[in-house]
mmCIF file of C-alpha atoms in Angstrom:
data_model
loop_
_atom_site.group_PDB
_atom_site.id
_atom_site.type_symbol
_atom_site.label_atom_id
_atom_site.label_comp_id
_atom_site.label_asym_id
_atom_site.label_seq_id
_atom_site.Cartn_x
_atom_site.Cartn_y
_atom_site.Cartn_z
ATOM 1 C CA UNK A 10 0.000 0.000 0.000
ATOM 2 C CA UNK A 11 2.277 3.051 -1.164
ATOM 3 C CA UNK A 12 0.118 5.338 -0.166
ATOM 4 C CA UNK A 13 0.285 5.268 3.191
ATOM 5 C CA UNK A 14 3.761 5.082 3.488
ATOM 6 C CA UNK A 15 3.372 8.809 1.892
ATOM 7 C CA UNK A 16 1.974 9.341 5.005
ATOM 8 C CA UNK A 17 3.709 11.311 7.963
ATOM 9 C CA UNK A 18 4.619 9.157 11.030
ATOM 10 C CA UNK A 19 2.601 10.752 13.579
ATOM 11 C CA UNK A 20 4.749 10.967 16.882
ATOM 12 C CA UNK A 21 2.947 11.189 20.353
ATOM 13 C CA UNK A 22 5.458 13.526 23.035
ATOM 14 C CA UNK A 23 3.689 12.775 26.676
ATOM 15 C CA UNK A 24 5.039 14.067 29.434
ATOM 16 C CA UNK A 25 6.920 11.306 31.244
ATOM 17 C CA UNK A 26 6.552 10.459 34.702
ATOM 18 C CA UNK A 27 7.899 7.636 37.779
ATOM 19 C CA UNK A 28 3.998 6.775 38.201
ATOM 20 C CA UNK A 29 3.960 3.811 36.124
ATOM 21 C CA UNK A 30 0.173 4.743 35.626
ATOM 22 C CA UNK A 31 1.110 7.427 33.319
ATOM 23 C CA UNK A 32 2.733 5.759 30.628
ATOM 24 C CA UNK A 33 0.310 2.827 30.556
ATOM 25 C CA UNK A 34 -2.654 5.838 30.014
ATOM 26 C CA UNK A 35 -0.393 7.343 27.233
ATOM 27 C CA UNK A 36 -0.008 3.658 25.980
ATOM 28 C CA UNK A 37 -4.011 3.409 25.712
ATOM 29 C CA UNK A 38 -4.572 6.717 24.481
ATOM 30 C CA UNK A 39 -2.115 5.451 21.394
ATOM 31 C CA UNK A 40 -3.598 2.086 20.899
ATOM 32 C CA UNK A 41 -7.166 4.213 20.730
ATOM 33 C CA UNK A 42 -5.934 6.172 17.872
ATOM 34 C CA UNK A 43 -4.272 3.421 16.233
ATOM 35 C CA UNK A 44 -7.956 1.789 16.389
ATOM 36 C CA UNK A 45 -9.644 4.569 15.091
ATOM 37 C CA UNK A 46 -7.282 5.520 12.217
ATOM 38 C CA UNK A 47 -5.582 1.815 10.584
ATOM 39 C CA UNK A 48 -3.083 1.954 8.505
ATOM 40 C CA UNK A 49 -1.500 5.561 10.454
ATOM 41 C CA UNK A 50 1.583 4.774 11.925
ATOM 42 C CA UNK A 51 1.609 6.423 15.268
ATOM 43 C CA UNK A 52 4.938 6.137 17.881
ATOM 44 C CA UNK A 53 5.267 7.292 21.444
ATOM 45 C CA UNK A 54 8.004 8.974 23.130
ATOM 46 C CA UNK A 55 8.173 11.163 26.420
ATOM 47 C CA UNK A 56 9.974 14.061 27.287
ATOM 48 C CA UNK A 57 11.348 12.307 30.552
ATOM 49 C CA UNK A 58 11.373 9.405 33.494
ATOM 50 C CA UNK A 59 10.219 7.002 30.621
ATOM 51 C CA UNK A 60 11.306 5.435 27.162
ATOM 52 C CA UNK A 61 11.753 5.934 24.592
ATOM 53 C CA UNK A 62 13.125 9.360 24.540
ATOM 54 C CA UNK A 63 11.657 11.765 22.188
ATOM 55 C CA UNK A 64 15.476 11.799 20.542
ATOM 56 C CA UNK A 65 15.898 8.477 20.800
ATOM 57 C CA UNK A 66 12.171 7.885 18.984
ATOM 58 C CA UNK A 67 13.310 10.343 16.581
ATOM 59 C CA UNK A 68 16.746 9.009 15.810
ATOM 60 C CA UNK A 69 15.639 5.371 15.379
ATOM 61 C CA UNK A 70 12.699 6.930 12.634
ATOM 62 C CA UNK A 71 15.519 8.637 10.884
ATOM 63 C CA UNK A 72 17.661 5.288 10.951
ATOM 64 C CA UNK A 73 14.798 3.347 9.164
ATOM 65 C CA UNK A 74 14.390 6.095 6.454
ATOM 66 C CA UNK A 75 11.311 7.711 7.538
ATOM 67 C CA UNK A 76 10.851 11.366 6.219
ATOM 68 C CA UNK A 77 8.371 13.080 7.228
ATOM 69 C CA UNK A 78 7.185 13.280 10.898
ATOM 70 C CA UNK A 79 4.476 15.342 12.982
ATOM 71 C CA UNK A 80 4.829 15.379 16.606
ATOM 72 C CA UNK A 81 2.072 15.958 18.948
ATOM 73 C CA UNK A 82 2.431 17.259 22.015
ATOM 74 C CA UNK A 83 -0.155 15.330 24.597
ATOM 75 C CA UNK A 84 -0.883 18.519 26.457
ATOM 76 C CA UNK A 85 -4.030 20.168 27.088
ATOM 77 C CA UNK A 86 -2.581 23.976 27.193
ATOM 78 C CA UNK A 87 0.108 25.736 25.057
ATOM 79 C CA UNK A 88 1.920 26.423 28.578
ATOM 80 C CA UNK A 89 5.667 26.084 28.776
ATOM 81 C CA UNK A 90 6.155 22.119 27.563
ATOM 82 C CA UNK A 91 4.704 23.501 24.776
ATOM 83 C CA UNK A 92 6.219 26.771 24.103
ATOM 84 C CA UNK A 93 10.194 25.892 25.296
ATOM 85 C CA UNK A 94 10.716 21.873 26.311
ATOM 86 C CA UNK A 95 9.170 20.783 22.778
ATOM 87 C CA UNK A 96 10.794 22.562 20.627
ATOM 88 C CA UNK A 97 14.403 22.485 22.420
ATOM 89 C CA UNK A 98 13.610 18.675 21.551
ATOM 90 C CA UNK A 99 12.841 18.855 18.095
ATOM 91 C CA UNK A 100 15.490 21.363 16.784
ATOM 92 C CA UNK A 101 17.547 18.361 18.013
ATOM 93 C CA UNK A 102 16.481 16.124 15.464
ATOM 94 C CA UNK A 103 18.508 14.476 12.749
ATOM 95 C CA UNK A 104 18.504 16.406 9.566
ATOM 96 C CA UNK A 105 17.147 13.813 7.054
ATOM 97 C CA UNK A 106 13.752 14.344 9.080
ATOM 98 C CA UNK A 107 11.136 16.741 8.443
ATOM 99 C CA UNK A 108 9.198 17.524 11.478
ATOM 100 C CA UNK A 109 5.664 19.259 11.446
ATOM 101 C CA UNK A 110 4.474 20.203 15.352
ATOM 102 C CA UNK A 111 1.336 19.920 15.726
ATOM 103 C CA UNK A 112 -1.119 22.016 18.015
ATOM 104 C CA UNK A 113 -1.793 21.464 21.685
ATOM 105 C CA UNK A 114 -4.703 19.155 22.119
ATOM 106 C CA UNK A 115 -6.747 21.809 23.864
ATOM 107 C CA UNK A 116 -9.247 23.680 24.230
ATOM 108 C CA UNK A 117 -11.667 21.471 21.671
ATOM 109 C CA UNK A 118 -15.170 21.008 22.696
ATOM 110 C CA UNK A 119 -14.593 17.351 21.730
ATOM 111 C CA UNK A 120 -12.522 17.303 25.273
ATOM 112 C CA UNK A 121 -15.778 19.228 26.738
ATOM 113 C CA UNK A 122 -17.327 15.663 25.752
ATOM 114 C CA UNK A 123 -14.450 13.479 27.260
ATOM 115 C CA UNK A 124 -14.581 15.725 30.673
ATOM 116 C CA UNK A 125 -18.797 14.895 30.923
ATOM 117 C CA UNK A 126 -18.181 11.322 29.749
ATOM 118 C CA UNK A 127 -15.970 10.501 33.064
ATOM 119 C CA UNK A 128 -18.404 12.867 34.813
ATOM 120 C CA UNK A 129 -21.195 10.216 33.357
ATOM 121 C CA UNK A 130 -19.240 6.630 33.957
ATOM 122 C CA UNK A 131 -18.490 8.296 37.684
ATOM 123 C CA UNK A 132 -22.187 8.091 38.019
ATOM 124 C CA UNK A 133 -23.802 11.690 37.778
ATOM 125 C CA UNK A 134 -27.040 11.868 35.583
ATOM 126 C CA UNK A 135 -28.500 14.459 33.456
ATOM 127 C CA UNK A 136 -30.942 14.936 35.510
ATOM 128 C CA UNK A 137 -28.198 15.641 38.861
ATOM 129 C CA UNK A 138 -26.701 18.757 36.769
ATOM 130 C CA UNK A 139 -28.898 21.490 38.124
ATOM 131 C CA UNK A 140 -28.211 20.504 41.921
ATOM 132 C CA UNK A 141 -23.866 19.810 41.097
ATOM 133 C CA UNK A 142 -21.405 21.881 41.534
ATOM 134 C CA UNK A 143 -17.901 20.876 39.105
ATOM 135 C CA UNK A 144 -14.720 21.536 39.857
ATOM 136 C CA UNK A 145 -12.669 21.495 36.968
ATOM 137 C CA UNK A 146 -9.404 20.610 38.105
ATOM 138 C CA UNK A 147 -6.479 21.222 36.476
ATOM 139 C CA UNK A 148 -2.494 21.058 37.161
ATOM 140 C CA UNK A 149 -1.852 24.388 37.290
ATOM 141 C CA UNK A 150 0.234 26.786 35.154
ATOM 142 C CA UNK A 151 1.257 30.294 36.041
ATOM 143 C CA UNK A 152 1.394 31.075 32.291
ATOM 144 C CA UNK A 153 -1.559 33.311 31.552
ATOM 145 C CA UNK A 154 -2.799 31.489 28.004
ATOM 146 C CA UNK A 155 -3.453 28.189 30.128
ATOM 147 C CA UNK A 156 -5.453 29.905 32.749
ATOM 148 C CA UNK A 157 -7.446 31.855 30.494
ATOM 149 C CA UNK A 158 -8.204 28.212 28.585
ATOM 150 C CA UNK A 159 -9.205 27.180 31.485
ATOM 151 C CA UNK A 160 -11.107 29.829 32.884
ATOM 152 C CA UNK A 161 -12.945 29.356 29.173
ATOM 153 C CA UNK A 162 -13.816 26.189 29.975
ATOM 154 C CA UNK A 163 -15.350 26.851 33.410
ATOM 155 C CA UNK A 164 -17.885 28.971 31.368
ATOM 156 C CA UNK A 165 -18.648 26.153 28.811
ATOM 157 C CA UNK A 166 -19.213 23.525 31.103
ATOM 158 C CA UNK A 167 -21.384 26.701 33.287
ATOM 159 C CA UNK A 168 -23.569 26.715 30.122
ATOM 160 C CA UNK A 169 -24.859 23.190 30.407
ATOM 161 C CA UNK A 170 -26.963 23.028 33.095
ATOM 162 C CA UNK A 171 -24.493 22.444 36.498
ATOM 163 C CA UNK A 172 -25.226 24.177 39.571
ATOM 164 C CA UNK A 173 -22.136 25.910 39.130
ATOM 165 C CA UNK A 174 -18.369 25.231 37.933
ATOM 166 C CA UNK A 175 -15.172 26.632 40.032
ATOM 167 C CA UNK A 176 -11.645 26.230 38.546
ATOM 168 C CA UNK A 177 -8.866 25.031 40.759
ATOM 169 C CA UNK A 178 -5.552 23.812 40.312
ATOM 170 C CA UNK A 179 -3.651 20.929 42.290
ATOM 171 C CA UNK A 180 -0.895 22.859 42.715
ATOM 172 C CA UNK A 181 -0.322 25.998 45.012
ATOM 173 C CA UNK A 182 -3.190 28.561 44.402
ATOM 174 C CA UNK A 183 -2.342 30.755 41.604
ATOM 175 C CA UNK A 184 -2.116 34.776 42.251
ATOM 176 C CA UNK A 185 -4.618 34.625 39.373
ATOM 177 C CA UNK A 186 -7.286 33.294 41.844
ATOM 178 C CA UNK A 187 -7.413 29.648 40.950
ATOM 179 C CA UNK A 188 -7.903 28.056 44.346
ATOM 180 C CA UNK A 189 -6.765 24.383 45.278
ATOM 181 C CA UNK A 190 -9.565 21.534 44.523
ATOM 182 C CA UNK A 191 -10.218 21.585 48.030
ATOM 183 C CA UNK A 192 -11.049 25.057 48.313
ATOM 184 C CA UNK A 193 -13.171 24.981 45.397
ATOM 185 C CA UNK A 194 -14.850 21.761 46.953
ATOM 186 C CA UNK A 195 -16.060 24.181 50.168
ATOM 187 C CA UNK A 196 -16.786 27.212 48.174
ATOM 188 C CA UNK A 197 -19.048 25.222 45.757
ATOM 189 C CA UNK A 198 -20.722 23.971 48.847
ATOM 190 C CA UNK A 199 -21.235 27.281 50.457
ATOM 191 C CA UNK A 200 -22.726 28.313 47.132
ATOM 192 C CA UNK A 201 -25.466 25.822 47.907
ATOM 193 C CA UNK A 202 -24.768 22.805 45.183
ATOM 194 C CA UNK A 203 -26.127 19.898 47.040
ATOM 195 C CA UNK A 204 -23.996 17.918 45.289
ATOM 196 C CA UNK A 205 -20.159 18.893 44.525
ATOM 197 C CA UNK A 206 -18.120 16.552 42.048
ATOM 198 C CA UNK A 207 -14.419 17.237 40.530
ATOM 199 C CA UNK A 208 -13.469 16.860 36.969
ATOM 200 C CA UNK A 209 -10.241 16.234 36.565
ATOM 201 C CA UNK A 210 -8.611 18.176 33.389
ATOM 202 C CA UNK A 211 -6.207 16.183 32.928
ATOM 203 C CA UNK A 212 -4.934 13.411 30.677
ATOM 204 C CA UNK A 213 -3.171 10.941 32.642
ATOM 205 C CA UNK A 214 -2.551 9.763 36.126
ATOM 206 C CA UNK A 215 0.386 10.706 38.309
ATOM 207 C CA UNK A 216 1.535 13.563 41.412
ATOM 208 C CA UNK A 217 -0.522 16.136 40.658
ATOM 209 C CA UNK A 218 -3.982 14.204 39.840
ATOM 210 C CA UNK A 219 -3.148 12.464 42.936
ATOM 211 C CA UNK A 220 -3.104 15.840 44.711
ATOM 212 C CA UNK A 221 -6.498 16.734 42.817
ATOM 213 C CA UNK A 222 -8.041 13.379 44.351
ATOM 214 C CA UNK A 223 -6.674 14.338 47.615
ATOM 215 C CA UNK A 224 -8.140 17.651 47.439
ATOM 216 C CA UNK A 225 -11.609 16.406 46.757
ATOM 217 C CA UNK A 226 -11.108 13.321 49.173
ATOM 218 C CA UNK A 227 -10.443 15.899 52.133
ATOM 219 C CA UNK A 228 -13.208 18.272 51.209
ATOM 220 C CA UNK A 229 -15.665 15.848 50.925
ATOM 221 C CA UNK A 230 -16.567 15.899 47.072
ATOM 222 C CA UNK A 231 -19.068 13.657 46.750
ATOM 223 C CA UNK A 232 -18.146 12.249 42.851
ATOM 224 C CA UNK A 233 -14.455 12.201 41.360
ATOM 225 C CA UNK A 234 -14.047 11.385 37.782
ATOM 226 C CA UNK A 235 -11.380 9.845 35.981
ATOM 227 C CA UNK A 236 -8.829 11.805 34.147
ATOM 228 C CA UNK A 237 -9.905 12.420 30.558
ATOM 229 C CA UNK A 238 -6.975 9.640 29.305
ATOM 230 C CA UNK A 239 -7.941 7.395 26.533
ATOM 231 C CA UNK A 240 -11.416 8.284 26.027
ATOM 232 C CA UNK A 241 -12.622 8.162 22.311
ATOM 233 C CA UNK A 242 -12.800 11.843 21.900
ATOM 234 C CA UNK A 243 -9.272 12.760 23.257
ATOM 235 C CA UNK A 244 -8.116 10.067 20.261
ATOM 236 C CA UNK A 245 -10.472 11.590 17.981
ATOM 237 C CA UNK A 246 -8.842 15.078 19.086
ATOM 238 C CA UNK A 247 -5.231 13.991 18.398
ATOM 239 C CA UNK A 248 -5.920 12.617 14.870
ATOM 240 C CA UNK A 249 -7.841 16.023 13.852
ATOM 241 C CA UNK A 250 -4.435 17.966 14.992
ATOM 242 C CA UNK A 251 -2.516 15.744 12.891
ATOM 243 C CA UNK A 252 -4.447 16.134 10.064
ATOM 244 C CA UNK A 253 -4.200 19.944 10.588
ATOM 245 C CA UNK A 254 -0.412 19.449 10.821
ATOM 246 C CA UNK A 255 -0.284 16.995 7.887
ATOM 247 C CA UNK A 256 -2.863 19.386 5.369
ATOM 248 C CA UNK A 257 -2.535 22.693 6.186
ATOM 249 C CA UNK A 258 -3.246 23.810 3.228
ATOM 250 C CA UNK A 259 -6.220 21.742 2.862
ATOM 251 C CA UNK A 260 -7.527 22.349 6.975
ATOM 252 C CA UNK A 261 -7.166 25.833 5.798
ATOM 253 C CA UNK A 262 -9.435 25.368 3.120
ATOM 254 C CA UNK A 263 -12.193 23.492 5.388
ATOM 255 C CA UNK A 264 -11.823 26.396 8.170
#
């Protein structure tokens, strides 16, 4: 099949971490894509604590006389993986290559979907939205693009029918305002929701989703979702900011 060798390797860059949960979720997330678009090639790498490297991915595509390459990042913000780690990376690549980067994976109301679908399988019903508070609970950046994303967000999910919807970050409270989940937990209760659950916006398990689950553990949150990880629409996500990457022309064209 010639064609698809025409194709550009698509390259997943996840984080990394030593919670050995992490890279299985990545792992997932891959095989997910793989599923939903046969015959793509798709490799994994991390930008540290696991393997393969995202130089050592890159060197051994180079070595088997792949071309052309577009490299995700597996983040949900354009915060500062995206904007210094990344490309530090990629300008480190071995000449023959040529490497397309492809957007963040957020904000895309398809990850909207992912965050209600854990909300769902966690066991909160339509018909619970009106009396729940969310917490949408994310890392935590102190670069301003990320908190405004997420601050966007907050608003969408606002618009469908929850009691109410409080950002928070697992780490330290920002000077922005973000509180920690389990301040957000309280105030959400104080606000009246009978019924408070966090929404973890993340993609995959590790320290800081553990400190989100702490957070709502301590506050009492009644429901805690699952991280957003390989859930159809994050796949379906990734392959739309490949294509972009691949077609630009074309993705223009749809726009």
């Amino acid at each position: 099949m010639h064609h698809a060798s025409a194709r550009p390797v698509l390259l997943v860059i996840a984080h990394g971490s030593r919670d050995p949960r992490h890279a299985a979720t990545v792992h997932a997330l891959v095989e997910r894509v793989r599923e939903q678009r046969p015959g793509l090639r798709v490799e994994t790498s991390f930008l540290d604590f696991n393997v393969p490297s995202v130089t050592g991915a890159l060197e051994s595509l180079a070595a088997e006389g792949v071309r052309d390459v577009v490299a995700q990042p597996l983040l949900l913000t354009r915060a500062f993986h995206a904007k210094a780690d990344i490309p530090a990376v990629l300008r480190q690549a071995p000449a023959r290559l040529r490497i397309t980067t492809a957007e963040v994976l957020g904000p895309d109301p398809l990850l909207l979907a992912a965050l209600e679908r854990r909300l769902h399988e966690a066991g909160l019903t339509p018909a619970d939205r009106p009396a729940t508070g969310i917490v949408l609970a994310s890392a935590g950046s102190t670069d301003p693009e990320a908190i405004a994303v997420i601050a966007e967000i907050a608003r969408e999910l606002r618009h469908t029918g929850w009691c109410a919807v409080r950002p928070a970050f697992a780490s330290a409270a920002s000077p922005e305002g973000f509180p920690r989940t389990e301040d957000a937990v309280r105030r959400l209760r104080a606000a009246g929701c009978a019924r408070v659950a966090v929404a973890p916006y993340v993609l995959a398990p590790g320290r800081l989703p553990d400190r989100i689950a702490a957070g709502a553990a301590s506050a009492g949150a009644d429901v805690l979702a699952g991280v957003l990880g390989p859930s159809p629409e994050v796949a379906r996500v990734l392959l739309a900011r490949y294509d972009a990457a691949r077609l630009p022309a074309l993705s223009a064209l749809g726009a």
